[in-house]
GROMACS .gro file of C-alpha atoms in nm:
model
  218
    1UNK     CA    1  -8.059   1.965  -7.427
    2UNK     CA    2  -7.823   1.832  -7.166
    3UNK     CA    3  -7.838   2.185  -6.981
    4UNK     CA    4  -7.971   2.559  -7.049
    5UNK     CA    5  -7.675   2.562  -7.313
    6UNK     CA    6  -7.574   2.287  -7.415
    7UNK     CA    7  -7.738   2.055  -7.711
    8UNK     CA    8  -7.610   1.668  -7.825
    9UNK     CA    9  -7.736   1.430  -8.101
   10UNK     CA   10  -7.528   1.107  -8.092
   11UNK     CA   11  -7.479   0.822  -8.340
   12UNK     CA   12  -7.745   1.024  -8.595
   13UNK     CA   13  -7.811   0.946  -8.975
   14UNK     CA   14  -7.853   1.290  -9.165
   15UNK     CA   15  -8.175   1.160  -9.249
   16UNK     CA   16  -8.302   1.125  -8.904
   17UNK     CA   17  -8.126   1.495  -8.843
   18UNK     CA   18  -8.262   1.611  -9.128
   19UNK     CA   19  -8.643   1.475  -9.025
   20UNK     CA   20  -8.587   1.615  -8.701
   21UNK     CA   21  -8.470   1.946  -8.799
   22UNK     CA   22  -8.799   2.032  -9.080
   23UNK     CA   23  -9.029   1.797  -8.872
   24UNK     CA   24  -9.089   1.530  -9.117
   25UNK     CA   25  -9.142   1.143  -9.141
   26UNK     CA   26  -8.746   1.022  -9.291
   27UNK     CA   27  -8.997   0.883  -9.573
   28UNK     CA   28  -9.121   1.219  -9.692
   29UNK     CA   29  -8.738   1.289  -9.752
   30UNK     CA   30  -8.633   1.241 -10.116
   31UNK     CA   31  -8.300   1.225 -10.332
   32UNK     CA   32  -7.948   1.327 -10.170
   33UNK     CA   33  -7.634   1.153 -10.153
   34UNK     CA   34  -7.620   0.707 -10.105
   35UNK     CA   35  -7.454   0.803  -9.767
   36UNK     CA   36  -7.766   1.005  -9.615
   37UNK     CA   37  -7.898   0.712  -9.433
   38UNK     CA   38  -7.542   0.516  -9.367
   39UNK     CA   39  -7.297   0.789  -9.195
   40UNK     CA   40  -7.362   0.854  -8.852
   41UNK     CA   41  -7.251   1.169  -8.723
   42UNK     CA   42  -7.238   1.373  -8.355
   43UNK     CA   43  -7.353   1.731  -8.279
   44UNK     CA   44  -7.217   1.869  -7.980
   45UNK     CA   45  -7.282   2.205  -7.988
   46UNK     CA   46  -7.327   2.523  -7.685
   47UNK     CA   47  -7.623   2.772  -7.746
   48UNK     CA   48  -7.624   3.115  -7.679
   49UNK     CA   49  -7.741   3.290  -7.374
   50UNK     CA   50  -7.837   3.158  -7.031
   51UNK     CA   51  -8.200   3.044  -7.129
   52UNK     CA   52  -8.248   2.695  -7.256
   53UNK     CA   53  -8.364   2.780  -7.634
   54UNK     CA   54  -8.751   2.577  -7.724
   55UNK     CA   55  -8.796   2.300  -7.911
   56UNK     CA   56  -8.844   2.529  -8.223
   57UNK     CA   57  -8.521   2.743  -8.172
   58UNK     CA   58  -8.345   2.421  -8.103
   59UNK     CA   59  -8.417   2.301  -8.461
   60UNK     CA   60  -8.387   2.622  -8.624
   61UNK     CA   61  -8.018   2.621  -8.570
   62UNK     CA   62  -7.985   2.237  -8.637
   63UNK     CA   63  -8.154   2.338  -8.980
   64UNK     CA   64  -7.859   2.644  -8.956
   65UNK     CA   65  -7.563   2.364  -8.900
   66UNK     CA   66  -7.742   2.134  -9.227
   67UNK     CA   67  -7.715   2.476  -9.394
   68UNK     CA   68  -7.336   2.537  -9.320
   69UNK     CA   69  -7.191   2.209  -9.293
   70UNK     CA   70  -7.353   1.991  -9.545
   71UNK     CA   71  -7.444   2.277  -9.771
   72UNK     CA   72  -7.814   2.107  -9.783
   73UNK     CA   73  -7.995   2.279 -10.048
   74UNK     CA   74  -8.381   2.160 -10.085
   75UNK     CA   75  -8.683   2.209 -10.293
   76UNK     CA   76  -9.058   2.059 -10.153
   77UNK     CA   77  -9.335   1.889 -10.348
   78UNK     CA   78  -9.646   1.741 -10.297
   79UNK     CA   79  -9.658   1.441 -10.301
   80UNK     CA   80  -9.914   1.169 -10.208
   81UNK     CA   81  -9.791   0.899  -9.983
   82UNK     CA   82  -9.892   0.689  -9.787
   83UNK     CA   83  -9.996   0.809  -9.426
   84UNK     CA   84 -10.175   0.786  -9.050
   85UNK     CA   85 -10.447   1.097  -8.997
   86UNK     CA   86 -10.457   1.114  -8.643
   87UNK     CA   87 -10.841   1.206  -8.536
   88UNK     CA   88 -11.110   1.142  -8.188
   89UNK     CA   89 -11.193   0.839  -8.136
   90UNK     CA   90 -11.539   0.777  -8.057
   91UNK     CA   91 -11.630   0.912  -7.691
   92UNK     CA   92 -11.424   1.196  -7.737
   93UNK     CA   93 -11.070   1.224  -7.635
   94UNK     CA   94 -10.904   1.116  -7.265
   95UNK     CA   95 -10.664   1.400  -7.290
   96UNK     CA   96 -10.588   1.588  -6.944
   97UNK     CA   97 -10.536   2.010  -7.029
   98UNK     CA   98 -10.230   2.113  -6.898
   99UNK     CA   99 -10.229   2.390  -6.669
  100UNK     CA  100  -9.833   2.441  -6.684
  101UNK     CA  101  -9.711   2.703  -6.874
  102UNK     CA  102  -9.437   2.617  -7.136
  103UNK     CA  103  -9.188   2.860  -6.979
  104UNK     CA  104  -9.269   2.769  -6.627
  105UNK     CA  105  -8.933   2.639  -6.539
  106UNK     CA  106  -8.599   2.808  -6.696
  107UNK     CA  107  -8.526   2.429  -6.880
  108UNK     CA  108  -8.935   2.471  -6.988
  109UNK     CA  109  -9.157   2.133  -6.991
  110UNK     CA  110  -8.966   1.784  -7.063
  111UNK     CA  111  -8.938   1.709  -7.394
  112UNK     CA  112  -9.196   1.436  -7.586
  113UNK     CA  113  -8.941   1.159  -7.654
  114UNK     CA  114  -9.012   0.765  -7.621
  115UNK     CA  115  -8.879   0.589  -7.328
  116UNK     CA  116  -8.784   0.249  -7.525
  117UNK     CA  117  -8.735  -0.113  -7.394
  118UNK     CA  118  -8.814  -0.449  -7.524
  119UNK     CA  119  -9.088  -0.533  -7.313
  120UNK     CA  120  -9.239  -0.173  -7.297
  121UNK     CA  121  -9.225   0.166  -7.465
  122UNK     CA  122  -9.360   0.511  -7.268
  123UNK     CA  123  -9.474   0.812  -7.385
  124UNK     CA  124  -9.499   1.060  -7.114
  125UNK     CA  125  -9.649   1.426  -7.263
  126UNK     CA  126  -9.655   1.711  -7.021
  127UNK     CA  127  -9.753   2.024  -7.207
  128UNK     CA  128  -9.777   1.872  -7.538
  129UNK     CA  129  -9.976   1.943  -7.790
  130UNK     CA  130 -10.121   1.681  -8.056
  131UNK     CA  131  -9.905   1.848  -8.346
  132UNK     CA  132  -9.598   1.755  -8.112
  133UNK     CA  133  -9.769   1.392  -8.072
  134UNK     CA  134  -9.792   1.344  -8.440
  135UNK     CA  135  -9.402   1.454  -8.492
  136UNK     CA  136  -9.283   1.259  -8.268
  137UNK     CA  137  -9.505   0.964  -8.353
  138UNK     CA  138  -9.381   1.003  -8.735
  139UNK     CA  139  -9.020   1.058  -8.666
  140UNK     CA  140  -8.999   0.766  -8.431
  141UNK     CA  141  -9.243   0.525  -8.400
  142UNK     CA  142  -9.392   0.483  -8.754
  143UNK     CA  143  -9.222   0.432  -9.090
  144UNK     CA  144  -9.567   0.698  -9.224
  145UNK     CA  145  -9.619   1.031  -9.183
  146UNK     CA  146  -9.865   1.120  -8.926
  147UNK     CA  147 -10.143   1.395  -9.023
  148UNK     CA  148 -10.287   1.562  -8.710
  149UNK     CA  149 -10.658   1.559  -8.821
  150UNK     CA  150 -10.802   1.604  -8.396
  151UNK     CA  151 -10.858   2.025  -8.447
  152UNK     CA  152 -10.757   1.989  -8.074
  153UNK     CA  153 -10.487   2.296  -8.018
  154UNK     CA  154 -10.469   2.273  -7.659
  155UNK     CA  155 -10.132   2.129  -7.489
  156UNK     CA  156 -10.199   1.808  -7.287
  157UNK     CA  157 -10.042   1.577  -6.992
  158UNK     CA  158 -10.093   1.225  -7.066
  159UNK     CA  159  -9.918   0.918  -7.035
  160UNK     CA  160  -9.927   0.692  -7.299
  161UNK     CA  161  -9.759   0.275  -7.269
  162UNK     CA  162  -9.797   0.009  -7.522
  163UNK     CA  163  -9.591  -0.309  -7.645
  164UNK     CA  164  -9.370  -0.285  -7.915
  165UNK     CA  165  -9.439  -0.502  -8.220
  166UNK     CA  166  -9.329  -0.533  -8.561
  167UNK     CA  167  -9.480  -0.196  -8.677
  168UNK     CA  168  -9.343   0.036  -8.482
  169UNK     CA  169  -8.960   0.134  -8.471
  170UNK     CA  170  -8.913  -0.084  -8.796
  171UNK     CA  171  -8.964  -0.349  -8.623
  172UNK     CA  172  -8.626  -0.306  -8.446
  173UNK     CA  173  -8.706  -0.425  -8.069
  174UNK     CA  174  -8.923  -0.751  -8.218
  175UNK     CA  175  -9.275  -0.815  -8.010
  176UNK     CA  176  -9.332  -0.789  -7.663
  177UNK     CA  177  -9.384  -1.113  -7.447
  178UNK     CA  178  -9.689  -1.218  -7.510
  179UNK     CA  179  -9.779  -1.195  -7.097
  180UNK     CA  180  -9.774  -0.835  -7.148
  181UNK     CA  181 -10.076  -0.658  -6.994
  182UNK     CA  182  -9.985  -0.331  -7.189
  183UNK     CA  183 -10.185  -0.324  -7.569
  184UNK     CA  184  -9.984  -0.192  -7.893
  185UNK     CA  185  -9.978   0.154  -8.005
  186UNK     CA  186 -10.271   0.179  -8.192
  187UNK     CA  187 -10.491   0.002  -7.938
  188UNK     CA  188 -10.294   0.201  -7.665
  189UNK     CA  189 -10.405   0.539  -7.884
  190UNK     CA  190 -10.742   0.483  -7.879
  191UNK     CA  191 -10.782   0.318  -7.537
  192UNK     CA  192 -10.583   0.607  -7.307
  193UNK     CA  193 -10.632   0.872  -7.536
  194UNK     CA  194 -10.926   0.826  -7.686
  195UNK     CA  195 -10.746   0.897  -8.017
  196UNK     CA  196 -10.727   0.719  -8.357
  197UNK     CA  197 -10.472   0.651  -8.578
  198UNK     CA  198 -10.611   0.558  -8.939
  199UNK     CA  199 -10.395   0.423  -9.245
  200UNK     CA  200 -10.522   0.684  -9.522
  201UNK     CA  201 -10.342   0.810  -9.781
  202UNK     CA  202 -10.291   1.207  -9.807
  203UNK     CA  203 -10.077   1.463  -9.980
  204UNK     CA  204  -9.725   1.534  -9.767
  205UNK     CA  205  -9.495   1.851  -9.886
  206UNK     CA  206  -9.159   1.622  -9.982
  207UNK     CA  207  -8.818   1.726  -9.886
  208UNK     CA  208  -8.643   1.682 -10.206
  209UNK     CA  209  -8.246   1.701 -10.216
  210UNK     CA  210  -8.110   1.887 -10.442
  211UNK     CA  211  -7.756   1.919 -10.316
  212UNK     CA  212  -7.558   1.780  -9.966
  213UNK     CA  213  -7.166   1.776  -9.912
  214UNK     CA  214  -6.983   1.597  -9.650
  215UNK     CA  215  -6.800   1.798  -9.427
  216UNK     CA  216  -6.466   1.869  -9.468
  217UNK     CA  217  -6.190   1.638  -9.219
  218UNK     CA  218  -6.051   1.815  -8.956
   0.00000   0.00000   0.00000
């Protein structure tokens, strides 16, 4: 949200969208078209009234614009795949309670999104919860779904830093220099959170495609 009213995605895939948009990891998304990973599109859309809509209103009407533009019609499945259960480390987790509200402010707390460079990649949570960590975690940093498995339901402030590697992001921004004091994501997890994330393998409902359309030229 660039303002109270005003939302843009640039340079998307659908499939990213459409992980976004149902909070899934692009590999629990099955079927569609050849072009659902390859065309790249640009929302820029206004949002009604004077109150910058949550996180989950935001994505209720990007599921709305799959609905109307694309004419995305879905079925889910279980499916086993594999997958990252998120749980407490031992010691117990080094998670700060937040003490914000999430309306506090009319533009509500910042969103969860990864500050990304080479060399370093931030994570900075103000009122999140760990269901927020885990969506963000599996729509952007891991190819897996994440399974929150803490039972913590609390929202958080925490920092988290690490060096990117070749597991996270796809492997897009290469490894860190090797003089880097910061740890990679999974050590990072467990050493400022006092979190885990553990390669398991789990059931995951799948998205599967039954029908998309591109839009029509204007």
């Amino acid at each position: 949200m660039l303002s109270a009213n005003e939302f843009e995605a640039r340079n998307h895939a659908l499939q990213t969208l459409i992980a976004a948009a149902y909070n899934l990891s692009p590999r629990a998304i099955s079927g569609g078209p050849t072009w659902l990973d390859t065309d790249h599109y640009d929302i820029v859309a206004r949002t009604p009234g004077g109150v910058r809509p949550n996180l989950n209103e935001q994505m209720s009407m990007l599921r709305k614009l799959l609905s109307d533009r694309f004419h995305l019609k879905f079925h889910r499945e279980p499916k086993e795949l594999r997958a990252y259960a998120l749980t407490i480390a031992k010691g117990g987790p080094k998670l700060k309670e937040s003490t914000a509200s999430g309306d506090a402010s009319p533009g509500g707390p910042p969103p969860l999104v990864f500050v990304v460079s080479p060399q370093l990649v931030r994570l900075p949570g103000r009122n999140a919860t760990m269901a927020e960590l885990a969506s963000v975690l599996q729509r952007g940093a891991l190819d897996d779904p994440v399974l929150d498995k803490t039972g913590l339901t609390a929202a958080y402030d925490f920092d988290l830093e690490f060096t990117p590697d070749e597991k996270v992001f796809g492997g897009a921004l290469g490894k860190g220099t090797d003089d880097s004091d910061r740890p990679d994501l999974f050590t990072a997890i467990h050493q400022q959170l006092g979190l885990r994330l553990k390669a398991t393998r789990g059931s995951v409902d799948v998205l599967v495609i039954d029908h998309m359309e591109r839009p029509a030229e204007n």
